[in-house]
PDB file of C-alpha atoms in Angstrom:
ATOM      1  CA  MET A   1      -7.035 -54.451  37.797  1.00 89.00           C
ATOM      2  CA  LYS A   2      -4.267 -53.692  40.246  1.00 88.00           C
ATOM      3  CA  LYS A   3      -3.042 -57.291  40.149  1.00 89.00           C
ATOM      4  CA  LYS A   4      -2.900 -57.281  36.328  1.00 91.00           C
ATOM      5  CA  LEU A   5      -1.097 -53.943  36.289  1.00 91.00           C
ATOM      6  CA  LEU A   6       1.536 -55.129  38.781  1.00 91.00           C
ATOM      7  CA  GLU A   7       2.006 -58.347  36.832  1.00 92.00           C
ATOM      8  CA  LYS A   8       2.624 -56.295  33.691  1.00 91.00           C
ATOM      9  CA  ILE A   9       5.180 -54.165  35.524  1.00 91.00           C
ATOM     10  CA  VAL A  10       7.002 -57.324  36.617  1.00 91.00           C
ATOM     11  CA  THR A  11       6.898 -58.670  33.053  1.00 92.00           C
ATOM     12  CA  CYS A  12       8.038 -55.462  31.326  1.00 92.00           C
ATOM     13  CA  ALA A  13      10.509 -54.490  34.080  1.00 90.00           C
ATOM     14  CA  PRO A  14      10.432 -50.720  33.420  1.00 92.00           C
ATOM     15  CA  LYS A  15      12.452 -48.292  35.502  1.00 93.00           C
ATOM     16  CA  ILE A  16      10.539 -47.506  38.699  1.00 93.00           C
ATOM     17  CA  GLY A  17      10.443 -44.480  40.965  1.00 93.00           C
ATOM     18  CA  LEU A  18       8.981 -44.658  44.466  1.00 93.00           C
ATOM     19  CA  MET A  19       7.038 -41.749  45.943  1.00 93.00           C
ATOM     20  CA  LEU A  20       6.517 -41.977  49.701  1.00 91.00           C
ATOM     21  CA  ASP A  21       4.573 -39.872  52.161  1.00 88.00           C
ATOM     22  CA  GLU A  22       3.539 -40.444  55.748  1.00 86.00           C
ATOM     23  CA  ALA A  23      -0.046 -39.878  56.833  1.00 83.00           C
ATOM     24  CA  THR A  24      -2.251 -40.294  59.895  1.00 81.00           C
ATOM     25  CA  GLY A  25      -5.703 -41.815  59.517  1.00 75.00           C
ATOM     26  CA  LEU A  26      -8.879 -40.963  61.404  1.00 75.00           C
ATOM     27  CA  ASN A  27      -8.051 -43.868  63.716  1.00 76.00           C
ATOM     28  CA  ARG A  28      -4.854 -41.985  64.728  1.00 78.00           C
ATOM     29  CA  LYS A  29      -2.674 -44.726  63.254  1.00 84.00           C
ATOM     30  CA  SER A  30       0.292 -43.831  61.082  1.00 88.00           C
ATOM     31  CA  ALA A  31       0.526 -45.074  57.532  1.00 90.00           C
ATOM     32  CA  LEU A  32       2.840 -44.854  54.545  1.00 91.00           C
ATOM     33  CA  ILE A  33       1.355 -43.838  51.187  1.00 92.00           C
ATOM     34  CA  VAL A  34       3.252 -45.481  48.322  1.00 93.00           C
ATOM     35  CA  TYR A  35       3.026 -44.515  44.658  1.00 94.00           C
ATOM     36  CA  LEU A  36       4.966 -45.996  41.751  1.00 94.00           C
ATOM     37  CA  ARG A  37       6.138 -43.809  38.862  1.00 94.00           C
ATOM     38  CA  VAL A  38       6.543 -45.959  35.766  1.00 93.00           C
ATOM     39  CA  GLN A  39       6.221 -45.861  32.009  1.00 92.00           C
ATOM     40  CA  LEU A  40       4.881 -49.010  30.407  1.00 92.00           C
ATOM     41  CA  PRO A  41       5.200 -49.565  26.621  1.00 90.00           C
ATOM     42  CA  GLU A  42       1.667 -48.302  25.859  1.00 88.00           C
ATOM     43  CA  MET A  43       2.135 -45.123  27.921  1.00 89.00           C
ATOM     44  CA  GLU A  44       3.228 -41.913  26.197  1.00 91.00           C
ATOM     45  CA  SER A  45       4.882 -40.613  29.371  1.00 92.00           C
ATOM     46  CA  PRO A  46       5.558 -41.808  32.932  1.00 91.00           C
ATOM     47  CA  GLU A  47       2.485 -42.054  35.146  1.00 92.00           C
ATOM     48  CA  ASN A  48       1.944 -42.155  38.898  1.00 92.00           C
ATOM     49  CA  ILE A  49       0.220 -45.327  40.055  1.00 92.00           C
ATOM     50  CA  PHE A  50      -1.141 -45.810  43.561  1.00 93.00           C
ATOM     51  CA  PHE A  51       0.558 -48.883  45.013  1.00 93.00           C
ATOM     52  CA  GLU A  52      -0.507 -49.288  48.634  1.00 91.00           C
ATOM     53  CA  LEU A  53      -1.397 -47.660  51.923  1.00 91.00           C
ATOM     54  CA  ILE A  54       0.814 -49.399  54.496  1.00 89.00           C
ATOM     55  CA  GLU A  55      -0.140 -49.229  58.152  1.00 90.00           C
ATOM     56  CA  LEU A  56       2.943 -48.624  60.302  1.00 88.00           C
ATOM     57  CA  ASP A  57       3.457 -50.119  63.737  1.00 87.00           C
ATOM     58  CA  ASP A  58       7.084 -48.968  63.915  1.00 86.00           C
ATOM     59  CA  LEU A  59       7.784 -45.349  62.917  1.00 85.00           C
ATOM     60  CA  SER A  60      11.567 -45.736  62.845  1.00 89.00           C
ATOM     61  CA  ALA A  61      13.412 -45.750  59.515  1.00 88.00           C
ATOM     62  CA  GLU A  62      14.174 -49.441  59.975  1.00 90.00           C
ATOM     63  CA  GLY A  63      10.505 -50.243  60.592  1.00 91.00           C
ATOM     64  CA  ILE A  64       9.348 -48.203  57.579  1.00 92.00           C
ATOM     65  CA  VAL A  65      11.865 -49.868  55.242  1.00 91.00           C
ATOM     66  CA  ARG A  66      10.895 -53.322  56.517  1.00 92.00           C
ATOM     67  CA  LYS A  67       7.172 -52.705  55.928  1.00 92.00           C
ATOM     68  CA  LEU A  68       7.842 -51.165  52.515  1.00 93.00           C
ATOM     69  CA  LEU A  69       9.958 -54.096  51.326  1.00 93.00           C
ATOM     70  CA  GLU A  70       7.402 -56.593  52.635  1.00 93.00           C
ATOM     71  CA  SER A  71       4.714 -54.822  50.621  1.00 92.00           C
ATOM     72  CA  LEU A  72       6.864 -54.748  47.473  1.00 92.00           C
ATOM     73  CA  HIS A  73       7.734 -58.420  47.858  1.00 92.00           C
ATOM     74  CA  ARG A  74       4.032 -59.336  48.094  1.00 92.00           C
ATOM     75  CA  ALA A  75       3.650 -57.786  44.627  1.00 91.00           C
ATOM     76  CA  ASN A  76       6.521 -60.024  43.387  1.00 91.00           C
ATOM     77  CA  PHE A  77       8.949 -57.123  43.367  1.00 92.00           C
ATOM     78  CA  ASN A  78      11.827 -59.189  44.756  1.00 91.00           C
ATOM     79  CA  GLU A  79      15.346 -57.975  45.532  1.00 90.00           C
ATOM     80  CA  ASP A  80      16.710 -58.968  42.132  1.00 91.00           C
ATOM     81  CA  PHE A  81      13.858 -57.200  40.292  1.00 92.00           C
ATOM     82  CA  LEU A  82      14.208 -54.036  42.396  1.00 92.00           C
ATOM     83  CA  SER A  83      17.991 -53.934  41.979  1.00 91.00           C
ATOM     84  CA  LYS A  84      17.467 -53.749  38.194  1.00 91.00           C
ATOM     85  CA  THR A  85      14.447 -51.447  38.046  1.00 92.00           C
ATOM     86  CA  LEU A  86      14.311 -49.214  41.136  1.00 92.00           C
ATOM     87  CA  VAL A  87      16.107 -45.995  40.191  1.00 93.00           C
ATOM     88  CA  ALA A  88      14.472 -43.148  42.126  1.00 93.00           C
ATOM     89  CA  LEU A  89      12.919 -42.256  45.465  1.00 92.00           C
ATOM     90  CA  THR A  90      11.149 -39.039  46.392  1.00 90.00           C
ATOM     91  CA  CYS A  91       9.787 -38.011  49.790  1.00 87.00           C
ATOM     92  CA  ASP A  92       9.622 -35.050  52.143  1.00 83.00           C
ATOM     93  CA  VAL A  93      12.518 -33.829  54.242  1.00 76.00           C
ATOM     94  CA  ALA A  94      11.461 -35.455  57.536  1.00 78.00           C
ATOM     95  CA  SER A  95      14.508 -36.788  59.379  1.00 79.00           C
ATOM     96  CA  VAL A  96      13.145 -40.326  59.420  1.00 85.00           C
ATOM     97  CA  MET A  97      12.929 -40.222  55.609  1.00 85.00           C
ATOM     98  CA  LEU A  98      16.048 -38.263  54.583  1.00 81.00           C
ATOM     99  CA  GLY A  99      18.228 -38.552  57.681  1.00 82.00           C
ATOM    100  CA  ARG A 100      21.872 -38.585  56.582  1.00 80.00           C
ATOM    101  CA  LYS A 101      22.981 -41.494  58.753  1.00 82.00           C
ATOM    102  CA  SER A 102      20.040 -43.866  59.090  1.00 83.00           C
ATOM    103  CA  GLY A 103      17.022 -42.448  57.224  1.00 88.00           C
ATOM    104  CA  VAL A 104      14.791 -44.472  54.943  1.00 91.00           C
ATOM    105  CA  ALA A 105      16.606 -43.143  51.854  1.00 90.00           C
ATOM    106  CA  VAL A 106      20.050 -44.098  53.187  1.00 90.00           C
ATOM    107  CA  ARG A 107      18.868 -47.602  54.083  1.00 92.00           C
ATOM    108  CA  LEU A 108      17.336 -48.126  50.638  1.00 91.00           C
ATOM    109  CA  GLN A 109      20.483 -46.820  48.935  1.00 90.00           C
ATOM    110  CA  SER A 110      22.535 -49.370  50.864  1.00 90.00           C
ATOM    111  CA  LEU A 111      20.341 -52.093  49.332  1.00 90.00           C
ATOM    112  CA  PHE A 112      20.051 -50.496  45.879  1.00 90.00           C
ATOM    113  CA  PRO A 113      23.196 -48.403  45.194  1.00 88.00           C
ATOM    114  CA  SER A 114      21.912 -46.950  41.911  1.00 88.00           C
ATOM    115  CA  LEU A 115      18.928 -45.325  43.680  1.00 90.00           C
ATOM    116  CA  VAL A 116      18.665 -41.540  43.163  1.00 92.00           C
ATOM    117  CA  VAL A 117      16.953 -39.646  46.008  1.00 90.00           C
ATOM    118  CA  TRP A 118      14.885 -36.504  45.391  1.00 86.00           C
ATOM    119  CA  HIS A 119      13.368 -34.113  47.875  1.00 83.00           C
ATOM    120  CA  CYS A 120       9.686 -33.832  46.880  1.00 79.00           C
ATOM    121  CA  ALA A 121       9.237 -30.759  44.646  1.00 79.00           C
ATOM    122  CA  ALA A 122       5.785 -30.084  46.112  1.00 78.00           C
ATOM    123  CA  HIS A 123       7.323 -30.012  49.591  1.00 78.00           C
ATOM    124  CA  TRP A 124      10.031 -27.603  48.396  1.00 80.00           C
ATOM    125  CA  LEU A 125       7.240 -25.348  47.129  1.00 81.00           C
ATOM    126  CA  GLU A 126       5.493 -25.554  50.515  1.00 79.00           C
ATOM    127  CA  LEU A 127       8.657 -24.515  52.345  1.00 79.00           C
ATOM    128  CA  ALA A 128       9.221 -21.634  49.910  1.00 83.00           C
ATOM    129  CA  VAL A 129       5.659 -20.357  50.316  1.00 81.00           C
ATOM    130  CA  GLY A 130       5.991 -20.675  54.080  1.00 79.00           C
ATOM    131  CA  ASP A 131       9.124 -18.481  54.050  1.00 82.00           C
ATOM    132  CA  VAL A 132       7.403 -15.853  51.893  1.00 82.00           C
ATOM    133  CA  VAL A 133       4.386 -15.724  54.219  1.00 79.00           C
ATOM    134  CA  LYS A 134       6.666 -15.172  57.218  1.00 80.00           C
ATOM    135  CA  GLU A 135       8.362 -12.206  55.518  1.00 84.00           C
ATOM    136  CA  MET A 136       5.201 -10.553  54.145  1.00 83.00           C
ATOM    137  CA  ALA A 137       2.894  -9.571  57.004  1.00 79.00           C
ATOM    138  CA  ALA A 138       0.267  -8.258  54.560  1.00 82.00           C
ATOM    139  CA  VAL A 139      -0.515 -11.852  53.576  1.00 82.00           C
ATOM    140  CA  ASN A 140      -1.958 -12.359  57.065  1.00 81.00           C
ATOM    141  CA  HIS A 141      -4.803  -9.921  56.302  1.00 84.00           C
ATOM    142  CA  PHE A 142      -5.728 -11.925  53.221  1.00 84.00           C
ATOM    143  CA  LYS A 143      -5.517 -15.169  55.196  1.00 84.00           C
ATOM    144  CA  MET A 144      -7.787 -13.757  57.930  1.00 87.00           C
ATOM    145  CA  PHE A 145     -10.325 -12.681  55.299  1.00 87.00           C
ATOM    146  CA  MET A 146     -10.343 -16.158  53.694  1.00 87.00           C
ATOM    147  CA  ASP A 147     -10.611 -17.823  57.110  1.00 87.00           C
ATOM    148  CA  LYS A 148     -13.642 -15.664  57.912  1.00 90.00           C
ATOM    149  CA  LEU A 149     -15.325 -16.719  54.675  1.00 88.00           C
ATOM    150  CA  TYR A 150     -14.546 -20.355  55.411  1.00 88.00           C
ATOM    151  CA  SER A 151     -15.933 -20.097  58.944  1.00 89.00           C
ATOM    152  CA  LEU A 152     -19.070 -18.280  57.782  1.00 88.00           C
ATOM    153  CA  TYR A 153     -20.097 -20.943  55.297  1.00 88.00           C
ATOM    154  CA  SER A 154     -18.771 -24.052  57.036  1.00 86.00           C
ATOM    155  CA  THR A 155     -20.375 -23.488  60.454  1.00 87.00           C
ATOM    156  CA  SER A 156     -23.705 -21.847  59.576  1.00 87.00           C
ATOM    157  CA  ASN A 157     -26.424 -23.771  57.740  1.00 89.00           C
ATOM    158  CA  LYS A 158     -28.430 -20.543  57.394  1.00 89.00           C
ATOM    159  CA  SER A 159     -25.538 -18.807  55.629  1.00 89.00           C
ATOM    160  CA  ARG A 160     -25.005 -21.766  53.323  1.00 88.00           C
ATOM    161  CA  VAL A 161     -28.677 -21.843  52.318  1.00 90.00           C
ATOM    162  CA  GLU A 162     -28.759 -18.084  51.675  1.00 90.00           C
ATOM    163  CA  PHE A 163     -25.508 -18.300  49.703  1.00 90.00           C
ATOM    164  CA  LYS A 164     -26.926 -21.099  47.527  1.00 89.00           C
ATOM    165  CA  GLU A 165     -30.103 -19.097  46.894  1.00 91.00           C
ATOM    166  CA  CYS A 166     -27.984 -16.165  45.693  1.00 90.00           C
ATOM    167  CA  ALA A 167     -25.972 -18.460  43.441  1.00 90.00           C
ATOM    168  CA  ASP A 168     -29.114 -20.048  41.984  1.00 90.00           C
ATOM    169  CA  ALA A 169     -30.601 -16.609  41.288  1.00 90.00           C
ATOM    170  CA  LEU A 170     -27.458 -15.613  39.367  1.00 89.00           C
ATOM    171  CA  ASP A 171     -26.980 -19.039  37.763  1.00 89.00           C
ATOM    172  CA  VAL A 172     -23.539 -19.322  39.358  1.00 85.00           C
ATOM    173  CA  GLN A 173     -22.027 -22.709  40.154  1.00 84.00           C
ATOM    174  CA  LEU A 174     -20.831 -22.813  43.742  1.00 80.00           C
ATOM    175  CA  CYS A 175     -17.385 -24.101  44.635  1.00 81.00           C
ATOM    176  CA  LYS A 176     -16.411 -25.160  48.133  1.00 80.00           C
ATOM    177  CA  ILE A 177     -14.545 -22.403  49.961  1.00 82.00           C
ATOM    178  CA  GLY A 178     -11.672 -23.793  52.009  1.00 80.00           C
ATOM    179  CA  ARG A 179      -8.801 -22.447  54.075  1.00 77.00           C
ATOM    180  CA  VAL A 180      -5.614 -20.973  52.654  1.00 78.00           C
ATOM    181  CA  LEU A 181      -1.991 -21.340  53.762  1.00 73.00           C
ATOM    182  CA  ASP A 182      -2.810 -23.853  56.495  1.00 69.00           C
ATOM    183  CA  THR A 183      -1.437 -27.375  56.949  1.00 63.00           C
ATOM    184  CA  ARG A 184      -2.654 -28.484  53.520  1.00 66.00           C
ATOM    185  CA  TRP A 185      -0.712 -28.277  50.270  1.00 70.00           C
ATOM    186  CA  VAL A 186      -0.454 -25.020  48.333  1.00 73.00           C
ATOM    187  CA  SER A 187      -2.758 -26.511  45.685  1.00 73.00           C
ATOM    188  CA  SER A 188      -5.534 -26.522  48.306  1.00 76.00           C
ATOM    189  CA  SER A 189      -4.995 -22.782  48.809  1.00 81.00           C
ATOM    190  CA  LEU A 190      -5.210 -22.271  45.039  1.00 82.00           C
ATOM    191  CA  ARG A 191      -8.528 -24.141  44.913  1.00 83.00           C
ATOM    192  CA  ALA A 192      -9.862 -22.048  47.817  1.00 84.00           C
ATOM    193  CA  VAL A 193      -8.931 -18.767  46.106  1.00 86.00           C
ATOM    194  CA  GLU A 194     -10.389 -19.964  42.786  1.00 88.00           C
ATOM    195  CA  ALA A 195     -13.599 -20.936  44.601  1.00 87.00           C
ATOM    196  CA  VAL A 196     -13.963 -17.376  45.952  1.00 87.00           C
ATOM    197  CA  TRP A 197     -13.115 -15.901  42.536  1.00 90.00           C
ATOM    198  CA  LYS A 198     -15.698 -18.015  40.694  1.00 89.00           C
ATOM    199  CA  SER A 199     -18.351 -17.501  43.401  1.00 89.00           C
ATOM    200  CA  TYR A 200     -17.728 -13.759  43.689  1.00 91.00           C
ATOM    201  CA  PRO A 201     -21.074 -12.636  42.136  1.00 92.00           C
ATOM    202  CA  ALA A 202     -22.981 -14.814  44.604  1.00 91.00           C
ATOM    203  CA  LEU A 203     -20.810 -13.636  47.510  1.00 92.00           C
ATOM    204  CA  HIS A 204     -21.385  -9.990  46.530  1.00 93.00           C
ATOM    205  CA  ARG A 205     -25.153 -10.504  46.339  1.00 92.00           C
ATOM    206  CA  HIS A 206     -25.252 -12.350  49.667  1.00 92.00           C
ATOM    207  CA  PHE A 207     -23.246  -9.700  51.532  1.00 92.00           C
ATOM    208  CA  THR A 208     -25.234  -6.888  49.906  1.00 93.00           C
ATOM    209  CA  GLN A 209     -28.518  -8.441  51.011  1.00 91.00           C
ATOM    210  CA  ALA A 210     -27.150  -9.011  54.519  1.00 89.00           C
ATOM    211  CA  ALA A 211     -25.953  -5.378  54.743  1.00 91.00           C
ATOM    212  CA  GLN A 212     -29.394  -4.081  53.671  1.00 91.00           C
ATOM    213  CA  ASP A 213     -31.336  -6.414  55.953  1.00 86.00           C
ATOM    214  CA  PRO A 214     -32.957  -4.181  58.628  1.00 88.00           C
TER     215      PRO A 214
END
């Protein structure tokens, strides 16, 4: 499926945007996550397509660009094709990615002058939320409360079983309670808060029973 999709992209030659993000696997090795943003003729709007997870042995900008181009070339995205179709790049603000003198973006722009570079909007949102949290100390109380809930149900099998029994009795669907405002994206915090909101009847019943337990 991936091979056919890439072949169609080469055939149709739509404008392409690259979305890059660095990650570290469980094996402690660094990798580059690569998505393509394209709109093929049958698509109503541009879509994000997972391209490849590239293991990095050189974390410098030069090493990242080399590995990225090698991966694109294996998909038959040669220099001539990329010079005509590659129009955008988005990534976070790490110096290796957006460094003004020798970052990945600068090196790619030297190869493809028409390339427009964007700072990832999701990362902008993360930085904005981080600044707000620093200025509003009251948020820390909410974060501590959510962390306590997370710890209670992630480390205690007994608590999880009791919580599920309360949910079953009330016919409430449980959602996984996670952390908020930690190293994950803001969307993870939203899911954690929604999980508590939707599971509130079961949480109330569980805490009430625990408070009344002699």
